[in-house]
Short mmCIF file of C-alpha atoms in Angstrom, two decimals:
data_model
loop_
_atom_site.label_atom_id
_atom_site.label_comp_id
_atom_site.label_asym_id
_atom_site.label_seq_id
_atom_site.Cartn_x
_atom_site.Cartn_y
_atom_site.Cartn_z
CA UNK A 1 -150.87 187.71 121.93
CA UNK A 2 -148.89 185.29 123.78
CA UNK A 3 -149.74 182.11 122.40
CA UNK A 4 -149.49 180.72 119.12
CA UNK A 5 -152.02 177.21 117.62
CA UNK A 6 -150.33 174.30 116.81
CA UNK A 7 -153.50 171.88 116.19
CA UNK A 8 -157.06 172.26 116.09
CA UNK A 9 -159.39 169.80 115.71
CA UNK A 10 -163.54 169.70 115.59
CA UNK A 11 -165.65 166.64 117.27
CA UNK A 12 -169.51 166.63 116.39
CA UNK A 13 -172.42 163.80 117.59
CA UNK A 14 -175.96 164.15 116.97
CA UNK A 15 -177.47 164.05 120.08
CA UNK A 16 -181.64 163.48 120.58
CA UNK A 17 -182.96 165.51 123.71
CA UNK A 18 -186.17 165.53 125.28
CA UNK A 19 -188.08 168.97 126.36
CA UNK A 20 -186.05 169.17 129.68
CA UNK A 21 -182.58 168.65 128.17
CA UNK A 22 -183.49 171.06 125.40
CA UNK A 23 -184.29 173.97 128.45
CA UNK A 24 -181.19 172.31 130.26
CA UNK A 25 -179.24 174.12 127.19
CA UNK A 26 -180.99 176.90 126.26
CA UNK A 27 -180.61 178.15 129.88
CA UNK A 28 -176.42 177.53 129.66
CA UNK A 29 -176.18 180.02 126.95
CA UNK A 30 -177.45 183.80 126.99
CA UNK A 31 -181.00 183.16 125.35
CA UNK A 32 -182.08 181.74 129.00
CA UNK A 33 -181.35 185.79 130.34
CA UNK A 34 -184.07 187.23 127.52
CA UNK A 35 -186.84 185.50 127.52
CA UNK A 36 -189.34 184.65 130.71
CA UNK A 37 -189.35 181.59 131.70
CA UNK A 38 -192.76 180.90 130.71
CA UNK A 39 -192.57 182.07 127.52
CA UNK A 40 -189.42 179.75 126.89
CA UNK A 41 -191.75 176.69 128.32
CA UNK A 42 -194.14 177.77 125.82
CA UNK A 43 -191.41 177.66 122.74
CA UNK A 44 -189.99 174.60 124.03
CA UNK A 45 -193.44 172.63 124.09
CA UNK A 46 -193.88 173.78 120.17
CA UNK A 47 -190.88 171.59 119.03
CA UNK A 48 -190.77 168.08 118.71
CA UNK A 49 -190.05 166.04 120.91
CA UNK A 50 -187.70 163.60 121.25
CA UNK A 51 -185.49 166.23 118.97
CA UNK A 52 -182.48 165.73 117.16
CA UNK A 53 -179.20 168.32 116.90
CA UNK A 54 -175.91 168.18 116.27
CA UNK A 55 -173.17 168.82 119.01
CA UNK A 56 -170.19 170.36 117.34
CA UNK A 57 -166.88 171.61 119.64
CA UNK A 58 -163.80 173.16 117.96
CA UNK A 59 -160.63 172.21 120.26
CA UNK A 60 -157.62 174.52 119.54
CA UNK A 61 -153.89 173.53 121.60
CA UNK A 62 -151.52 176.67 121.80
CA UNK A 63 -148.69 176.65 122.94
CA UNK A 64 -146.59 180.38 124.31
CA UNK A 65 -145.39 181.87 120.79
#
């Protein structure tokens, strides 16, 4: 309640991961805490590989309002 934007501004790549870098990010994000870890190898294994995505970050500056 503090703060107030004054820009924003999204940056997106396409990035092409491997199996491993694909589990690197599944485990930073909640999905990692409910599934086994076997049964996430499995999934992983079904996708292509090397696989394509897009990285896309929203940066927002505030400043105190």
């Amino acid at each position: 309640a503090g703060f107030a934007p004054t820009a924003e501004d999204t940056a997106e790549a396409a990035l092409t991961l491997g199996h491993r870098e694909v589990a690197t990010v599944v485990g930073m994000g909640p999905s990692a805490w409910h599934i086994e870890p076997d049964a996430l190898a499995a999934s992983i294994a079904t996708l292509p590989a090397p696989l394509t995505v897009t990285l896309s970050v929203r940066v927002t500056t505030y400043r105190p309002a």
